[in-house]
mmCIF file of C-alpha atoms in Angstrom:
data_model
loop_
_atom_site.group_PDB
_atom_site.id
_atom_site.type_symbol
_atom_site.label_atom_id
_atom_site.label_comp_id
_atom_site.label_asym_id
_atom_site.label_seq_id
_atom_site.Cartn_x
_atom_site.Cartn_y
_atom_site.Cartn_z
ATOM 1 C CA UNK A 3 53.610 -1.664 59.199
ATOM 2 C CA UNK A 4 52.532 -5.001 60.683
ATOM 3 C CA UNK A 5 54.454 -8.077 59.528
ATOM 4 C CA UNK A 6 54.098 -11.778 60.354
ATOM 5 C CA UNK A 7 57.035 -14.168 60.391
ATOM 6 C CA UNK A 8 56.252 -17.882 60.572
ATOM 7 C CA UNK A 9 58.993 -20.083 62.015
ATOM 8 C CA UNK A 10 59.382 -23.812 62.582
ATOM 9 C CA UNK A 11 62.032 -25.675 64.585
ATOM 10 C CA UNK A 12 62.771 -29.353 64.978
ATOM 11 C CA UNK A 13 62.563 -30.745 68.541
ATOM 12 C CA UNK A 14 62.907 -34.145 70.178
ATOM 13 C CA UNK A 15 59.119 -34.492 70.231
ATOM 14 C CA UNK A 16 58.675 -33.604 66.544
ATOM 15 C CA UNK A 17 58.645 -29.902 65.797
ATOM 16 C CA UNK A 18 57.308 -26.615 67.080
ATOM 17 C CA UNK A 19 55.889 -23.743 65.047
ATOM 18 C CA UNK A 20 55.102 -20.144 65.931
ATOM 19 C CA UNK A 21 54.370 -16.768 64.384
ATOM 20 C CA UNK A 22 55.923 -13.481 65.438
ATOM 21 C CA UNK A 23 54.035 -10.265 64.768
ATOM 22 C CA UNK A 24 56.219 -7.181 64.425
ATOM 23 C CA UNK A 25 55.306 -3.534 64.041
ATOM 24 C CA UNK A 26 58.052 -1.192 62.860
ATOM 25 C CA UNK A 27 60.695 -3.819 63.642
ATOM 26 C CA UNK A 28 59.556 -4.474 67.237
ATOM 27 C CA UNK A 29 57.977 -7.821 68.171
ATOM 28 C CA UNK A 30 54.546 -7.123 69.660
ATOM 29 C CA UNK A 31 53.028 -10.596 69.719
ATOM 30 C CA UNK A 32 54.036 -14.247 69.473
ATOM 31 C CA UNK A 33 51.522 -17.008 68.769
ATOM 32 C CA UNK A 34 52.403 -20.698 69.184
ATOM 33 C CA UNK A 35 50.785 -23.482 67.168
ATOM 34 C CA UNK A 36 49.766 -26.809 68.684
ATOM 35 C CA UNK A 37 51.012 -29.006 65.843
ATOM 36 C CA UNK A 38 48.940 -31.984 67.001
ATOM 37 C CA UNK A 39 45.568 -30.195 67.158
ATOM 38 C CA UNK A 40 45.705 -27.391 64.586
ATOM 39 C CA UNK A 41 46.370 -27.439 60.841
ATOM 40 C CA UNK A 42 48.609 -24.864 59.163
ATOM 41 C CA UNK A 43 45.560 -23.246 57.539
ATOM 42 C CA UNK A 44 43.729 -22.972 60.871
ATOM 43 C CA UNK A 45 46.854 -21.491 62.454
ATOM 44 C CA UNK A 46 47.271 -18.846 59.748
ATOM 45 C CA UNK A 47 43.574 -17.946 59.974
ATOM 46 C CA UNK A 48 43.928 -17.469 63.732
ATOM 47 C CA UNK A 49 47.132 -15.396 63.466
ATOM 48 C CA UNK A 50 46.383 -13.236 60.455
ATOM 49 C CA UNK A 51 42.620 -13.083 60.881
ATOM 50 C CA UNK A 52 41.650 -13.912 57.311
ATOM 51 C CA UNK A 53 39.887 -16.863 55.750
ATOM 52 C CA UNK A 54 40.939 -18.092 52.306
ATOM 53 C CA UNK A 55 38.460 -18.125 49.456
ATOM 54 C CA UNK A 56 36.633 -21.397 48.765
ATOM 55 C CA UNK A 57 38.882 -24.047 47.173
ATOM 56 C CA UNK A 58 42.048 -22.167 48.188
ATOM 57 C CA UNK A 59 44.753 -23.815 50.253
ATOM 58 C CA UNK A 60 48.252 -23.174 51.560
ATOM 59 C CA UNK A 61 51.281 -25.411 51.332
#
């Protein structure tokens, strides 16, 4: 089963965020987010490949 784990860490320059994709407990892909150019919604759309319904948002 494919699972996504979103993580965020504080750094000197602000913070960094990434998503790890695992299949059967083994990491198969890691995707980094450019926090200055990409919103959280855009990042999740790119990683998970889905688009929310109109008027839906994530926190």
